[in-house]
């Protein structure tokens, strides 16, 4: 429906968006697969492996923390294990790209606090993410950071808060122990 000219323009904008994100994040995160001119294609692949070695924080921790910032996690560990693949489409405007980059930079600063021992590796906003409404309203709070930082890590969250409905699940357990939530076949009548 876009036609040749429209598809060409959409592709150009998607490539521009990926390179914009790459340039904003490159001072904070290693970026893989930059071409001879220093640019990426339509995706920006952030290498978390050296940062995990340095801080103990994984790509999954970052992906879950992004939920607190109101973002769906980027692709994890594809095409390279230990990476995040960010693919901003042509439909993302500059404000949203900046909001994403600000979140990623803030997450990088949180990783530094873990590395420096401000927060322990096993109890920090990244490994405890995502933070749900239940977490925020629970009487007890045994975390070395504020509820506000856990749930409202950016100014944008005060107006446009997305509340994850559940905390983390054990991915390996879930993969190995599938549970069907469908009604029994006996519940269906002919």
XYZ file of C-alpha atoms in Angstrom:
190
model
C 0.000 0.000 0.000
C 2.961 2.335 0.517
C 4.305 1.800 -2.963
C 7.944 1.793 -3.976
C 8.609 5.371 -2.883
C 6.875 4.869 0.459
C 8.730 1.636 1.230
C 12.027 3.272 0.286
C 11.314 6.215 2.587
C 10.231 3.922 5.448
C 13.450 1.940 5.075
C 15.552 5.094 5.132
C 13.830 6.302 8.302
C 14.234 2.911 10.021
C 17.964 2.920 9.216
C 18.249 6.522 10.383
C 16.467 5.643 13.645
C 18.761 2.667 14.320
C 21.832 4.820 13.727
C 20.451 7.571 15.942
C 19.999 5.058 18.780
C 23.458 3.614 18.127
C 25.118 7.030 18.343
C 23.269 7.952 21.539
C 24.089 4.639 23.243
C 27.607 4.038 21.911
C 29.310 6.049 24.695
C 27.559 3.807 27.240
C 27.330 0.385 25.588
C 29.469 -1.568 23.128
C 27.761 -1.904 19.731
C 28.329 -4.877 17.430
C 28.302 -5.077 13.647
C 29.066 -1.543 12.668
C 30.052 -1.293 9.038
C 33.234 0.203 7.602
C 31.624 3.638 7.784
C 30.748 3.133 11.467
C 27.034 2.760 10.830
C 24.528 -0.006 11.527
C 21.725 -1.214 9.285
C 18.135 -1.222 10.562
C 19.105 -2.703 13.932
C 21.502 -1.786 16.693
C 23.014 -4.777 18.509
C 24.232 -3.887 21.995
C 26.832 -6.243 23.453
C 26.070 -6.867 27.129
C 28.696 -9.614 27.590
C 31.594 -7.366 28.700
C 29.241 -5.375 30.929
C 27.914 -8.572 32.516
C 31.475 -9.634 33.223
C 32.193 -6.223 34.735
C 28.966 -5.713 36.728
C 27.185 -9.069 37.019
C 24.085 -7.631 35.337
C 22.725 -9.648 32.399
C 20.838 -8.781 29.241
C 17.743 -10.273 30.873
C 18.124 -7.931 33.859
C 18.280 -4.972 31.474
C 15.308 -6.227 29.466
C 13.206 -6.640 32.612
C 14.225 -3.215 33.912
C 13.125 -1.668 30.629
C 9.593 -2.753 31.560
C 9.757 -0.410 34.555
C 10.544 2.357 32.071
C 7.526 1.393 29.961
C 9.297 -0.453 27.150
C 8.839 -3.910 25.766
C 12.154 -5.703 25.903
C 14.232 -5.781 22.740
C 15.268 -9.100 21.249
C 17.663 -10.854 23.637
C 20.602 -13.043 22.644
C 19.905 -13.001 18.923
C 21.799 -13.102 16.686
C 24.529 -13.247 19.358
C 24.121 -14.655 22.882
C 24.426 -11.956 25.544
C 23.210 -9.091 23.372
C 20.162 -6.886 22.947
C 18.978 -6.185 19.412
C 17.194 -2.840 19.160
C 15.187 -2.342 15.971
C 13.450 1.028 16.029
C 10.999 1.123 13.155
C 10.165 4.025 10.897
C 7.099 4.732 13.031
C 9.091 5.736 16.130
C 9.349 9.480 16.547
C 12.335 11.347 17.942
C 10.721 11.837 21.357
C 10.238 8.085 21.788
C 13.753 7.310 20.573
C 15.145 9.809 23.085
C 12.995 8.348 25.860
C 14.353 4.875 25.084
C 17.949 6.106 24.986
C 17.491 7.976 28.277
C 16.175 4.766 29.860
C 19.115 2.734 28.569
C 21.603 5.330 29.817
C 19.916 5.405 33.239
C 20.060 1.598 33.338
C 23.757 1.761 32.542
C 24.195 4.133 35.507
C 22.316 1.637 37.692
C 24.719 -1.074 36.518
C 27.610 1.122 37.616
C 26.072 1.445 41.084
C 25.994 -2.348 41.333
C 29.608 -2.556 40.199
C 30.650 0.063 42.764
C 28.820 -1.748 45.562
C 26.158 0.905 46.143
C 23.625 -1.887 45.616
C 24.332 -5.610 46.070
C 24.286 -7.830 43.002
C 21.400 -9.885 44.390
C 19.190 -6.957 45.478
C 19.057 -3.983 43.110
C 16.525 -2.410 40.738
C 17.798 -4.466 37.807
C 17.618 -7.970 39.267
C 14.331 -7.187 41.021
C 12.702 -5.804 37.871
C 10.010 -5.545 36.819
C 8.347 -3.824 39.756
C 4.590 -4.445 39.998
C 1.838 -2.593 41.818
C 1.856 -5.389 44.395
C 5.554 -4.688 45.043
C 4.844 -1.009 45.507
C 1.888 -1.461 47.845
C 3.330 -4.251 49.965
C 3.900 -3.120 53.554
C 7.406 -4.512 53.651
C 10.181 -3.145 51.478
C 13.540 -4.854 51.977
C 15.372 -3.276 49.089
C 18.304 -0.846 49.271
C 16.617 1.601 46.894
C 13.374 3.504 47.165
C 9.991 2.315 45.963
C 9.927 5.430 43.819
C 13.127 4.461 41.998
C 11.869 0.922 41.551
C 8.558 1.876 40.046
C 9.013 5.372 38.651
C 12.597 5.408 37.370
C 11.988 8.264 34.929
C 9.928 11.408 34.792
C 7.877 9.883 31.963
C 6.594 7.144 34.255
C 4.763 9.643 36.428
C 2.402 10.450 33.574
C 2.441 7.326 31.432
C 3.071 4.483 33.870
C 2.864 0.963 32.515
C 2.432 -1.559 35.324
C 3.832 -5.020 34.655
C 1.320 -7.517 36.006
C 3.788 -10.107 37.260
C 7.348 -10.284 38.501
C 9.918 -12.479 36.831
C 9.217 -16.069 36.081
C 11.771 -18.851 36.080
C 12.278 -19.191 32.318
C 13.967 -22.588 32.456
C 11.308 -24.017 34.769
C 8.578 -22.660 32.529
C 10.202 -24.079 29.410
C 10.520 -27.520 30.993
C 7.158 -27.615 32.785
C 4.493 -26.459 30.396
C 1.127 -25.903 31.999
C -1.955 -25.828 29.837
C -4.406 -23.208 30.989
C -7.006 -24.316 28.471
C -10.277 -25.849 29.642
C -10.389 -29.616 29.537
C -11.672 -31.083 26.291
C -14.428 -32.647 28.432
C -15.817 -29.146 29.042
C -16.783 -28.784 25.390
C -20.155 -29.994 24.219
C -20.933 -31.211 20.766
